[in-house]
PDB file of C-alpha atoms in Angstrom:
ATOM      1  CA  MET E   2       7.348  24.646  24.668  1.00 48.00           C
ATOM      2  CA  LYS E   3       5.200  21.885  23.281  1.00 47.00           C
ATOM      3  CA  ASN E   4       2.674  21.990  26.101  1.00 49.00           C
ATOM      4  CA  TYR E   5       1.837  25.642  26.785  1.00 44.00           C
ATOM      5  CA  LEU E   6      -0.560  26.284  23.894  1.00 48.00           C
ATOM      6  CA  LEU E   7      -2.251  22.897  24.215  1.00 51.00           C
ATOM      7  CA  LEU E   8      -2.905  23.589  27.876  1.00 43.00           C
ATOM      8  CA  VAL E   9      -4.860  26.691  26.913  1.00 44.00           C
ATOM      9  CA  PHE E  10      -7.085  24.721  24.568  1.00 48.00           C
ATOM     10  CA  VAL E  11      -7.604  21.963  27.087  1.00 45.00           C
ATOM     11  CA  VAL E  12      -8.654  24.370  29.828  1.00 40.00           C
ATOM     12  CA  VAL E  13     -10.954  26.361  27.571  1.00 41.00           C
ATOM     13  CA  LEU E  14     -12.654  23.521  25.737  1.00 47.00           C
ATOM     14  CA  PHE E  15     -12.704  20.630  28.130  1.00 46.00           C
ATOM     15  CA  GLY E  16     -12.753  19.739  31.808  1.00 50.00           C
ATOM     16  CA  CYS E  17     -10.936  16.472  32.324  1.00 49.00           C
ATOM     17  CA  LYS E  18     -10.941  13.962  35.144  1.00 47.00           C
ATOM     18  CA  ASN E  19      -8.504  11.160  35.843  1.00 47.00           C
ATOM     19  CA  GLU E  20      -9.730   7.628  36.374  1.00 46.00           C
ATOM     20  CA  ASN E  21      -7.787   4.557  37.316  1.00 45.00           C
ATOM     21  CA  SER E  22      -6.677   2.588  34.275  1.00 44.00           C
ATOM     22  CA  ASN E  23      -8.542  -0.643  33.804  1.00 48.00           C
ATOM     23  CA  THR E  24      -8.179  -3.441  31.312  1.00 45.00           C
ATOM     24  CA  ASN E  25     -11.400  -4.460  29.623  1.00 49.00           C
ATOM     25  CA  THR E  26     -12.382  -8.041  30.280  1.00 43.00           C
ATOM     26  CA  ILE E  27     -13.460  -9.700  27.068  1.00 44.00           C
ATOM     27  CA  THR E  28     -15.926 -12.534  27.392  1.00 43.00           C
ATOM     28  CA  THR E  29     -16.922 -15.064  24.770  1.00 41.00           C
ATOM     29  CA  GLU E  30     -20.323 -14.340  23.288  1.00 43.00           C
ATOM     30  CA  ALA E  31     -22.423 -17.031  21.647  1.00 40.00           C
ATOM     31  CA  VAL E  32     -23.817 -15.533  18.479  1.00 43.00           C
ATOM     32  CA  THR E  33     -27.213 -17.063  17.832  1.00 46.00           C
ATOM     33  CA  LYS E  34     -28.044 -15.058  14.735  1.00 71.00           C
ATOM     34  CA  ALA E  35     -26.224 -13.642  11.777  1.00 90.00           C
ATOM     35  CA  LEU E  36     -24.758 -10.276  12.675  1.00 96.00           C
ATOM     36  CA  THR E  37     -24.813  -7.281  10.365  1.00 97.00           C
ATOM     37  CA  ALA E  38     -21.745  -5.217   9.543  1.00 97.00           C
ATOM     38  CA  ASP E  39     -23.064  -2.436  11.801  1.00 97.00           C
ATOM     39  CA  GLU E  40     -23.578  -4.833  14.710  1.00 97.00           C
ATOM     40  CA  ILE E  41     -20.072  -6.264  14.351  1.00 98.00           C
ATOM     41  CA  ILE E  42     -18.492  -2.816  14.259  1.00 98.00           C
ATOM     42  CA  ASN E  43     -20.556  -1.741  17.280  1.00 97.00           C
ATOM     43  CA  LYS E  44     -19.314  -4.738  19.270  1.00 98.00           C
ATOM     44  CA  SER E  45     -15.734  -4.091  18.190  1.00 98.00           C
ATOM     45  CA  ILE E  46     -15.935  -0.455  19.290  1.00 97.00           C
ATOM     46  CA  GLU E  47     -17.502  -1.527  22.585  1.00 97.00           C
ATOM     47  CA  VAL E  48     -14.678  -3.926  23.535  1.00 98.00           C
ATOM     48  CA  SER E  49     -12.149  -1.256  22.535  1.00 98.00           C
ATOM     49  CA  GLY E  50     -13.516   1.406  24.874  1.00 96.00           C
ATOM     50  CA  GLY E  51     -16.925   2.297  23.498  1.00 94.00           C
ATOM     51  CA  GLU E  52     -18.479   5.514  24.744  1.00 90.00           C
ATOM     52  CA  LYS E  53     -15.265   6.504  26.529  1.00 94.00           C
ATOM     53  CA  PHE E  54     -13.785   7.567  23.199  1.00 93.00           C
ATOM     54  CA  LYS E  55     -16.462  10.250  22.899  1.00 91.00           C
ATOM     55  CA  LYS E  56     -15.371  11.853  26.166  1.00 93.00           C
ATOM     56  CA  SER E  57     -11.615  11.602  26.180  1.00 96.00           C
ATOM     57  CA  SER E  58      -8.363  13.514  26.010  1.00 97.00           C
ATOM     58  CA  LEU E  59      -5.554  11.506  24.409  1.00 97.00           C
ATOM     59  CA  LYS E  60      -1.858  12.262  24.138  1.00 97.00           C
ATOM     60  CA  PHE E  61       0.758  10.169  22.366  1.00 98.00           C
ATOM     61  CA  GLU E  62       3.945  10.328  20.328  1.00 97.00           C
ATOM     62  CA  PHE E  63       4.356   8.899  16.853  1.00 97.00           C
ATOM     63  CA  ARG E  64       7.725   9.043  15.098  1.00 94.00           C
ATOM     64  CA  ASP E  65       8.967  11.775  17.442  1.00 92.00           C
ATOM     65  CA  VAL E  66       5.953  13.989  16.750  1.00 96.00           C
ATOM     66  CA  TYR E  67       3.451  14.885  19.489  1.00 97.00           C
ATOM     67  CA  TYR E  68      -0.286  14.377  19.073  1.00 98.00           C
ATOM     68  CA  GLN E  69      -3.324  15.195  21.156  1.00 97.00           C
ATOM     69  CA  ALA E  70      -6.978  14.360  20.548  1.00 97.00           C
ATOM     70  CA  LEU E  71      -9.757  15.984  22.524  1.00 96.00           C
ATOM     71  CA  ARG E  72     -13.279  14.657  22.078  1.00 95.00           C
ATOM     72  CA  LYS E  73     -16.436  15.634  23.880  1.00 92.00           C
ATOM     73  CA  ASN E  74     -19.640  14.264  22.367  1.00 81.00           C
ATOM     74  CA  HIS E  75     -19.787  15.889  18.899  1.00 82.00           C
ATOM     75  CA  GLU E  76     -16.926  18.325  19.449  1.00 91.00           C
ATOM     76  CA  PHE E  77     -13.328  17.423  18.663  1.00 95.00           C
ATOM     77  CA  LEU E  78      -9.861  18.923  18.450  1.00 97.00           C
ATOM     78  CA  LEU E  79      -7.061  16.941  16.789  1.00 97.00           C
ATOM     79  CA  VAL E  80      -3.573  18.357  17.258  1.00 98.00           C
ATOM     80  CA  ARG E  81      -0.096  17.682  15.887  1.00 97.00           C
ATOM     81  CA  ILE E  82       2.954  19.420  17.380  1.00 97.00           C
ATOM     82  CA  LEU E  83       6.203  19.617  15.430  1.00 93.00           C
ATOM     83  CA  VAL E  84       9.073  20.738  17.681  1.00 91.00           C
ATOM     84  CA  LYS E  85      12.428  21.918  16.329  1.00 84.00           C
ATOM     85  CA  ASP E  86      14.947  23.758  18.479  1.00 82.00           C
ATOM     86  CA  ASN E  87      12.961  26.525  20.191  1.00 83.00           C
ATOM     87  CA  ASP E  88      10.119  26.577  17.675  1.00 88.00           C
ATOM     88  CA  SER E  89       6.850  24.651  17.731  1.00 92.00           C
ATOM     89  CA  ILE E  90       4.399  24.241  14.862  1.00 94.00           C
ATOM     90  CA  PHE E  91       0.832  23.482  15.950  1.00 96.00           C
ATOM     91  CA  ASP E  92      -1.511  21.898  13.381  1.00 97.00           C
ATOM     92  CA  MET E  93      -5.072  21.809  14.705  1.00 96.00           C
ATOM     93  CA  LEU E  94      -8.152  20.240  13.147  1.00 96.00           C
ATOM     94  CA  SER E  95     -11.522  20.813  14.813  1.00 95.00           C
ATOM     95  CA  ASN E  96     -15.221  21.108  14.061  1.00 90.00           C
ATOM     96  CA  VAL E  97     -14.577  24.561  12.617  1.00 90.00           C
ATOM     97  CA  GLY E  98     -11.755  23.532  10.296  1.00 92.00           C
ATOM     98  CA  PHE E  99      -7.955  23.401  10.100  1.00 95.00           C
ATOM     99  CA  GLU E 100      -5.499  25.959  11.483  1.00 96.00           C
ATOM    100  CA  ARG E 101      -1.712  26.167  11.781  1.00 95.00           C
ATOM    101  CA  TYR E 102       0.241  28.195  14.326  1.00 95.00           C
ATOM    102  CA  ASP E 103       3.963  28.940  14.427  1.00 93.00           C
ATOM    103  CA  ASN E 104       4.450  29.199  18.177  1.00 90.00           C
ATOM    104  CA  LYS E 105       1.641  31.665  18.990  1.00 87.00           C
ATOM    105  CA  ASP E 106       1.321  33.168  15.510  1.00 92.00           C
ATOM    106  CA  PHE E 107      -1.424  32.107  13.112  1.00 93.00           C
ATOM    107  CA  VAL E 108      -0.076  30.922   9.733  1.00 93.00           C
ATOM    108  CA  LYS E 109      -2.171  31.636   6.649  1.00 93.00           C
ATOM    109  CA  LEU E 110      -1.990  28.749   4.170  1.00 92.00           C
ATOM    110  CA  GLU E 111      -3.170  28.212   0.626  1.00 93.00           C
ATOM    111  CA  ASP E 112      -6.200  25.931   0.521  1.00 92.00           C
ATOM    112  CA  SER E 113      -4.348  23.141  -1.291  1.00 90.00           C
ATOM    113  CA  ILE E 114      -1.547  23.115   1.309  1.00 93.00           C
ATOM    114  CA  ALA E 115      -3.985  23.319   4.217  1.00 93.00           C
ATOM    115  CA  LYS E 116      -5.896  20.296   2.893  1.00 91.00           C
ATOM    116  CA  LYS E 117      -2.705  18.234   2.734  1.00 91.00           C
ATOM    117  CA  TYR E 118      -1.784  19.104   6.312  1.00 94.00           C
ATOM    118  CA  GLU E 119      -5.356  18.448   7.428  1.00 94.00           C
ATOM    119  CA  ALA E 120      -5.367  15.004   5.795  1.00 91.00           C
ATOM    120  CA  SER E 121      -2.016  14.157   7.360  1.00 93.00           C
ATOM    121  CA  VAL E 122      -3.153  15.106  10.870  1.00 96.00           C
ATOM    122  CA  ASN E 123      -6.485  13.340  10.497  1.00 93.00           C
ATOM    123  CA  SER E 124      -4.842  10.153   9.188  1.00 93.00           C
ATOM    124  CA  VAL E 125      -2.664   9.568  12.267  1.00 96.00           C
ATOM    125  CA  HIS E 126      -5.534  10.251  14.659  1.00 97.00           C
ATOM    126  CA  TYR E 127      -7.901   8.056  12.600  1.00 93.00           C
ATOM    127  CA  PHE E 128      -5.613   5.023  12.732  1.00 95.00           C
ATOM    128  CA  SER E 129      -4.711   5.540  16.394  1.00 97.00           C
ATOM    129  CA  VAL E 130      -8.220   4.786  17.701  1.00 97.00           C
ATOM    130  CA  LEU E 131      -9.606   2.229  15.257  1.00 97.00           C
ATOM    131  CA  PRO E 132     -12.270   0.825  15.170  1.00 97.00           C
ATOM    132  CA  TYR E 133     -13.669   4.001  16.733  1.00 96.00           C
ATOM    133  CA  GLY E 134     -14.735   6.268  13.878  1.00 92.00           C
ATOM    134  CA  LEU E 135     -16.227   3.514  11.742  1.00 95.00           C
ATOM    135  CA  ASN E 136     -19.742   4.691  12.584  1.00 93.00           C
ATOM    136  CA  ASP E 137     -19.259   8.187  11.153  1.00 90.00           C
ATOM    137  CA  GLU E 138     -21.985   9.324   8.781  1.00 89.00           C
ATOM    138  CA  ALA E 139     -19.734   9.165   5.703  1.00 88.00           C
ATOM    139  CA  VAL E 140     -18.796   5.518   6.344  1.00 94.00           C
ATOM    140  CA  ASN E 141     -20.416   2.793   4.215  1.00 95.00           C
ATOM    141  CA  LYS E 142     -20.028  -0.783   5.484  1.00 96.00           C
ATOM    142  CA  ALA E 143     -20.564  -4.106   3.708  1.00 97.00           C
ATOM    143  CA  LEU E 144     -20.181  -7.570   5.241  1.00 97.00           C
ATOM    144  CA  LEU E 145     -18.033  -9.910   3.146  1.00 97.00           C
ATOM    145  CA  VAL E 146     -17.578 -13.670   3.438  1.00 96.00           C
ATOM    146  CA  SER E 147     -15.867 -14.659   6.687  1.00 97.00           C
ATOM    147  CA  GLU E 148     -12.417 -16.205   6.556  1.00 96.00           C
ATOM    148  CA  GLN E 149      -9.608 -17.614   8.657  1.00 97.00           C
ATOM    149  CA  ILE E 150      -6.186 -16.072   9.210  1.00 97.00           C
ATOM    150  CA  LYS E 151      -3.596 -18.099  11.120  1.00 95.00           C
ATOM    151  CA  GLY E 152      -6.261 -20.511  12.359  1.00 96.00           C
ATOM    152  CA  LYS E 153      -8.585 -17.831  13.765  1.00 97.00           C
ATOM    153  CA  ASP E 154     -12.044 -16.966  12.463  1.00 98.00           C
ATOM    154  CA  TYR E 155     -12.736 -13.440  11.308  1.00 98.00           C
ATOM    155  CA  TYR E 156     -15.621 -11.297  10.214  1.00 98.00           C
ATOM    156  CA  LYS E 157     -14.573  -9.381   7.131  1.00 98.00           C
ATOM    157  CA  ILE E 158     -15.998  -5.920   6.504  1.00 98.00           C
ATOM    158  CA  LYS E 159     -15.469  -3.615   3.538  1.00 97.00           C
ATOM    159  CA  VAL E 160     -15.590   0.119   4.196  1.00 96.00           C
ATOM    160  CA  THR E 161     -15.956   2.895   1.640  1.00 94.00           C
ATOM    161  CA  PHE E 162     -16.660   6.586   2.141  1.00 87.00           C
ATOM    162  CA  SER E 163     -19.232   8.976   0.736  1.00 85.00           C
ATOM    163  CA  ALA E 164     -17.817  11.983  -1.093  1.00 70.00           C
ATOM    164  CA  GLU E 165     -19.749  14.324   1.200  1.00 69.00           C
ATOM    165  CA  GLY E 166     -18.103  14.254   4.599  1.00 61.00           C
ATOM    166  CA  GLY E 167     -15.593  11.585   3.594  1.00 52.00           C
ATOM    167  CA  GLY E 168     -12.616  13.916   3.413  1.00 58.00           C
ATOM    168  CA  GLU E 169      -9.959  14.368   0.776  1.00 60.00           C
ATOM    169  CA  ASP E 170      -9.206  10.616   0.713  1.00 60.00           C
ATOM    170  CA  HIS E 171     -12.824   9.476   0.402  1.00 64.00           C
ATOM    171  CA  GLU E 172     -11.930   7.211  -2.538  1.00 76.00           C
ATOM    172  CA  ASP E 173      -9.771   4.988  -0.315  1.00 85.00           C
ATOM    173  CA  ILE E 174     -11.156   1.511   0.368  1.00 93.00           C
ATOM    174  CA  PHE E 175     -10.633  -0.437   3.603  1.00 96.00           C
ATOM    175  CA  ILE E 176     -11.053  -4.082   4.594  1.00 97.00           C
ATOM    176  CA  TYR E 177     -11.289  -4.923   8.313  1.00 98.00           C
ATOM    177  CA  TRP E 178     -10.804  -8.368   9.875  1.00 98.00           C
ATOM    178  CA  ILE E 179     -12.568  -8.576  13.247  1.00 98.00           C
ATOM    179  CA  ASN E 180     -12.006 -11.592  15.470  1.00 98.00           C
ATOM    180  CA  LYS E 181     -15.220 -13.626  15.874  1.00 98.00           C
ATOM    181  CA  HIS E 182     -14.303 -14.640  19.421  1.00 97.00           C
ATOM    182  CA  SER E 183     -13.122 -11.341  20.931  1.00 98.00           C
ATOM    183  CA  PHE E 184     -14.593  -8.847  18.424  1.00 98.00           C
ATOM    184  CA  LYS E 185     -11.224  -7.092  18.394  1.00 98.00           C
ATOM    185  CA  LEU E 186      -9.769  -5.613  15.220  1.00 98.00           C
ATOM    186  CA  ASP E 187      -6.667  -7.698  14.449  1.00 98.00           C
ATOM    187  CA  TYR E 188      -5.974  -6.799  10.810  1.00 98.00           C
ATOM    188  CA  PHE E 189      -6.967  -4.279   8.201  1.00 97.00           C
ATOM    189  CA  ALA E 190      -5.976  -3.408   4.651  1.00 97.00           C
ATOM    190  CA  TYR E 191      -6.545  -0.373   2.468  1.00 94.00           C
ATOM    191  CA  SER E 192      -5.986   0.921  -1.025  1.00 91.00           C
ATOM    192  CA  TYR E 193      -5.004   4.496  -1.711  1.00 84.00           C
ATOM    193  CA  ASN E 194      -4.486   6.830  -4.645  1.00 76.00           C
ATOM    194  CA  GLU E 195      -2.195   9.785  -4.029  1.00 65.00           C
ATOM    195  CA  GLY E 196      -1.473  11.574  -7.268  1.00 60.00           C
ATOM    196  CA  LYS E 197       0.406   9.100  -9.434  1.00 62.00           C
ATOM    197  CA  GLU E 198       0.942   6.665  -6.569  1.00 66.00           C
ATOM    198  CA  ILE E 199      -1.551   3.831  -6.303  1.00 71.00           C
ATOM    199  CA  GLY E 200      -0.984   1.118  -3.780  1.00 85.00           C
ATOM    200  CA  MET E 201      -2.193  -1.142  -0.998  1.00 92.00           C
ATOM    201  CA  ARG E 202      -1.198  -1.664   2.614  1.00 95.00           C
ATOM    202  CA  PHE E 203      -1.932  -4.432   5.104  1.00 97.00           C
ATOM    203  CA  ARG E 204      -1.577  -3.937   8.851  1.00 98.00           C
ATOM    204  CA  GLU E 205      -1.225  -6.549  11.589  1.00 98.00           C
ATOM    205  CA  ALA E 206      -2.057  -5.436  15.137  1.00 98.00           C
ATOM    206  CA  TYR E 207       0.293  -6.282  18.016  1.00 98.00           C
ATOM    207  CA  ASN E 208       1.292  -4.937  21.445  1.00 98.00           C
ATOM    208  CA  GLU E 209      -2.287  -4.514  22.658  1.00 98.00           C
ATOM    209  CA  ARG E 210      -2.737  -2.438  25.819  1.00 97.00           C
ATOM    210  CA  TYR E 211      -5.593  -0.664  27.566  1.00 98.00           C
ATOM    211  CA  VAL E 212      -4.994   2.832  28.925  1.00 97.00           C
ATOM    212  CA  ASN E 213      -7.749   4.135  31.178  1.00 96.00           C
ATOM    213  CA  GLY E 214     -10.205   1.769  29.501  1.00 96.00           C
ATOM    214  CA  LEU E 215      -9.259   2.506  25.873  1.00 98.00           C
ATOM    215  CA  ARG E 216      -7.597  -0.098  23.667  1.00 98.00           C
ATOM    216  CA  PHE E 217      -4.464   0.790  21.725  1.00 98.00           C
ATOM    217  CA  VAL E 218      -2.325  -1.360  19.443  1.00 98.00           C
ATOM    218  CA  ASP E 219       0.758  -1.005  17.284  1.00 98.00           C
ATOM    219  CA  TYR E 220       0.913  -2.325  13.734  1.00 98.00           C
ATOM    220  CA  ASN E 221       3.251  -4.150  11.430  1.00 98.00           C
ATOM    221  CA  ASN E 222       2.750  -2.278   8.161  1.00 97.00           C
ATOM    222  CA  TYR E 223       3.092  -4.399   5.009  1.00 97.00           C
ATOM    223  CA  LYS E 224       3.079  -3.517   1.331  1.00 93.00           C
ATOM    224  CA  ALA E 225       1.984  -5.605  -1.631  1.00 85.00           C
ATOM    225  CA  GLU E 226       4.651  -5.671  -4.313  1.00 76.00           C
ATOM    226  CA  ASP E 227       2.704  -7.740  -6.831  1.00 74.00           C
ATOM    227  CA  ALA E 228       0.105  -5.712  -8.746  1.00 72.00           C
ATOM    228  CA  LYS E 229      -1.987  -8.825  -9.321  1.00 83.00           C
ATOM    229  CA  PHE E 230      -3.010  -8.983  -5.655  1.00 90.00           C
ATOM    230  CA  ILE E 231      -6.571  -7.930  -4.846  1.00 92.00           C
ATOM    231  CA  LEU E 232      -7.284  -5.838  -1.764  1.00 94.00           C
ATOM    232  CA  GLU E 233      -9.969  -8.206  -0.449  1.00 95.00           C
ATOM    233  CA  ASN E 234      -7.502 -11.122  -0.645  1.00 95.00           C
ATOM    234  CA  LEU E 235      -4.625  -9.551   1.305  1.00 96.00           C
ATOM    235  CA  GLY E 236      -5.462 -11.565   4.428  1.00 97.00           C
ATOM    236  CA  LYS E 237      -4.597 -14.802   2.657  1.00 95.00           C
ATOM    237  CA  VAL E 238      -1.665 -13.161   0.884  1.00 96.00           C
ATOM    238  CA  PHE E 239      -0.330 -12.172   4.310  1.00 97.00           C
ATOM    239  CA  GLU E 240      -0.884 -15.685   5.654  1.00 96.00           C
ATOM    240  CA  ASN E 241       1.129 -17.038   2.702  1.00 95.00           C
ATOM    241  CA  ASN E 242       4.040 -14.705   3.558  1.00 94.00           C
ATOM    242  CA  GLN E 243       3.745 -12.850   0.252  1.00 94.00           C
ATOM    243  CA  LEU E 244       3.788  -9.336   1.730  1.00 96.00           C
ATOM    244  CA  GLU E 245       6.859  -7.234   2.510  1.00 95.00           C
ATOM    245  CA  LEU E 246       7.195  -5.568   5.919  1.00 97.00           C
ATOM    246  CA  LEU E 247       7.509  -1.862   5.186  1.00 96.00           C
ATOM    247  CA  SER E 248       7.474  -0.252   8.636  1.00 96.00           C
ATOM    248  CA  LYS E 249       6.130  -0.385  12.153  1.00 97.00           C
ATOM    249  CA  ILE E 250       3.364   1.908  13.393  1.00 97.00           C
ATOM    250  CA  GLU E 251       4.125   2.467  17.075  1.00 98.00           C
ATOM    251  CA  LEU E 252       2.383   4.843  19.479  1.00 98.00           C
ATOM    252  CA  LYS E 253       4.495   5.839  22.467  1.00 98.00           C
ATOM    253  CA  ASN E 254       3.884   7.530  25.811  1.00 98.00           C
ATOM    254  CA  ILE E 255       0.105   7.235  25.567  1.00 98.00           C
ATOM    255  CA  GLU E 256      -1.893   9.201  28.132  1.00 98.00           C
ATOM    256  CA  VAL E 257      -5.675   9.126  28.521  1.00 97.00           C
ATOM    257  CA  GLN E 258      -7.953  11.342  30.566  1.00 96.00           C
ATOM    258  CA  LEU E 259     -11.724  11.023  30.616  1.00 94.00           C
ATOM    259  CA  VAL E 260     -13.697  14.213  30.105  1.00 87.00           C
ATOM    260  CA  ASP E 261     -16.500  15.383  32.404  1.00 78.00           C
ATOM    261  CA  ASN E 262     -20.005  15.636  30.978  1.00 63.00           C
TER     262      ASN E 262
END
């Protein structure tokens, strides 16, 4: 049930090809000049899969919900499939907007409800492929002072979003810690404001694996109980064991196909 409608979209929009999975080999790079935030992000995206993200079909499960992301250059289709008994709800976000289907039937939603579903779908897909996406037009990057976490050196980059093109959650602020040796994203933190709820989260990457050349990780998801903590300082707060483990962000049954030009 969960596959029949997706197959239609895959056939119509994209032609996919399988390639043998390969693990990226990361080499140490001697940095002879100060790197900009853009250059650091570019290197981080490159070691995580680079241009392959732009031509890929991804499938994975997150908390017993099915997701698929189809990307081909500037076109994209992000899907969430909710399966219950014999019914399937398809939430689909693409270049043309957000749509929901109950099995094969289109569901008309109020704008406010549609925006919430759209943000929810986009959020899971956004986090699943980080740091890919950090070069979008609405992203603003600033290089902060480098720091150490658990004895390793990190570039520290602050990301904000422009109102235009930044989505419903454009006021959220992110901090990314990128390893100076491998250029991999090991930690990130963010602040959010959802109605009356204001808070911060800190995520620690683990369980790294490459699937068909694309890097995926799971995360330990921490919350900051003390309101006095500052978002930019959560790396040190984490190192001092002052954060509470809230949940684990785990992607399961990941499949990757690379899309023909």
